Amino acid sequence: MKQRFLLLTFVLAVVFAGAQEVTFRKAWKLDWYGNQVRCADGSVISFWEDTDAGDTDIYAQRIDDKGQLLWSKPKIVAGGDGVQDFTSCVRCSDDNFVLLFQCSGHGYSHGYSLQKMNSNGETLWGADGIEIIEGAARISIVPNEIGGVFVIYADDFSTYNVRGQNLDAQGNLLWPEEGLSLVSESARFLFQGALSDLEGGFIVNWNEGTGIENWTTQLYHFDADGTQIGDGPMVPPDVMQGGGPFEIVPDRAGGFLLWNRREAPTTRIAFQRMDSSGSVQFGRPYLFDLQTQISQWEKSLWNRSHRAV
């Protein structure tokens, strides 16, 4: 009898718990895509989308270089009604951060907004941030030298117009409300993004096409006022000496790496280095053979590990 009573008690407890829907975490959507930004002290702030507050908001948590959480609990840095989708985040010249996000969902505008936050996760540009544009095909934010950001975007996929906006540390617009027209081309092109020139201005990157597969990369340089520097692209379209379009990323020495991937005759990565004025360092791109050289590295690591054993 005692065993039956205990069994009945256990069954009722399970049924009761199920009826109360005991939940360890409230979320029907919990997305993290590796989005993070580095703080001045070397810690990082990670961002993800979560439904813990009822709709989809953007949360953040700060983590030190030992993996310890620095905030007692995650903080909502972009809330409000609708679905908040993380786009990007940059560290500003004043060591605060500007977050770019998009609001979507039925009955809500699909515009892009900006929110500034400090290293403690406190938002600085109002409860909902600043809506910057109703829609864009592609959009980038680039830190300026006054604690704000440049916002560079393509109008939509059917136009050839790249526009820009500039905000100060308080979120005030410094350029006309409709933005400045930076690039307006009749040729077929695809805006790839923008990045800092490391001297207070920015570089606009787009691919221009004259055929189905004949695409080249164009880099145009602008100062802090949105005025183009020079009469044409920073480097000639064939700067990589083959291989089609290329990518650009800042290096750790005050310049930029240009690179692309090549498939014939073997899979290779081509590198070229460029300074902020557009001068290239190598007479021809350095080619890194992914198959041959990685195999050599693997063999070297294998030998080292066996010698260590």
PDB file of C-alpha atoms in Angstrom, residues 116-125:
ATOM      1  CA  LYS A 116      24.319  53.897 -28.493  1.00  0.00           C
ATOM      2  CA  MET A 117      25.396  52.114 -25.330  1.00  0.00           C
ATOM      3  CA  ASN A 118      28.270  52.347 -22.880  1.00  0.00           C
ATOM      4  CA  SER A 119      30.477  49.526 -21.623  1.00  0.00           C
ATOM      5  CA  ASN A 120      28.007  48.849 -18.783  1.00  0.00           C
ATOM      6  CA  GLY A 121      25.198  48.106 -21.235  1.00  0.00           C
ATOM      7  CA  GLU A 122      23.329  51.358 -20.540  1.00  0.00           C
ATOM      8  CA  THR A 123      21.589  52.770 -23.615  1.00  0.00           C
ATOM      9  CA  LEU A 124      22.302  56.426 -24.415  1.00  0.00           C
ATOM     10  CA  TRP A 125      20.031  57.337 -27.353  1.00  0.00           C
TER      11      TRP A 125
END
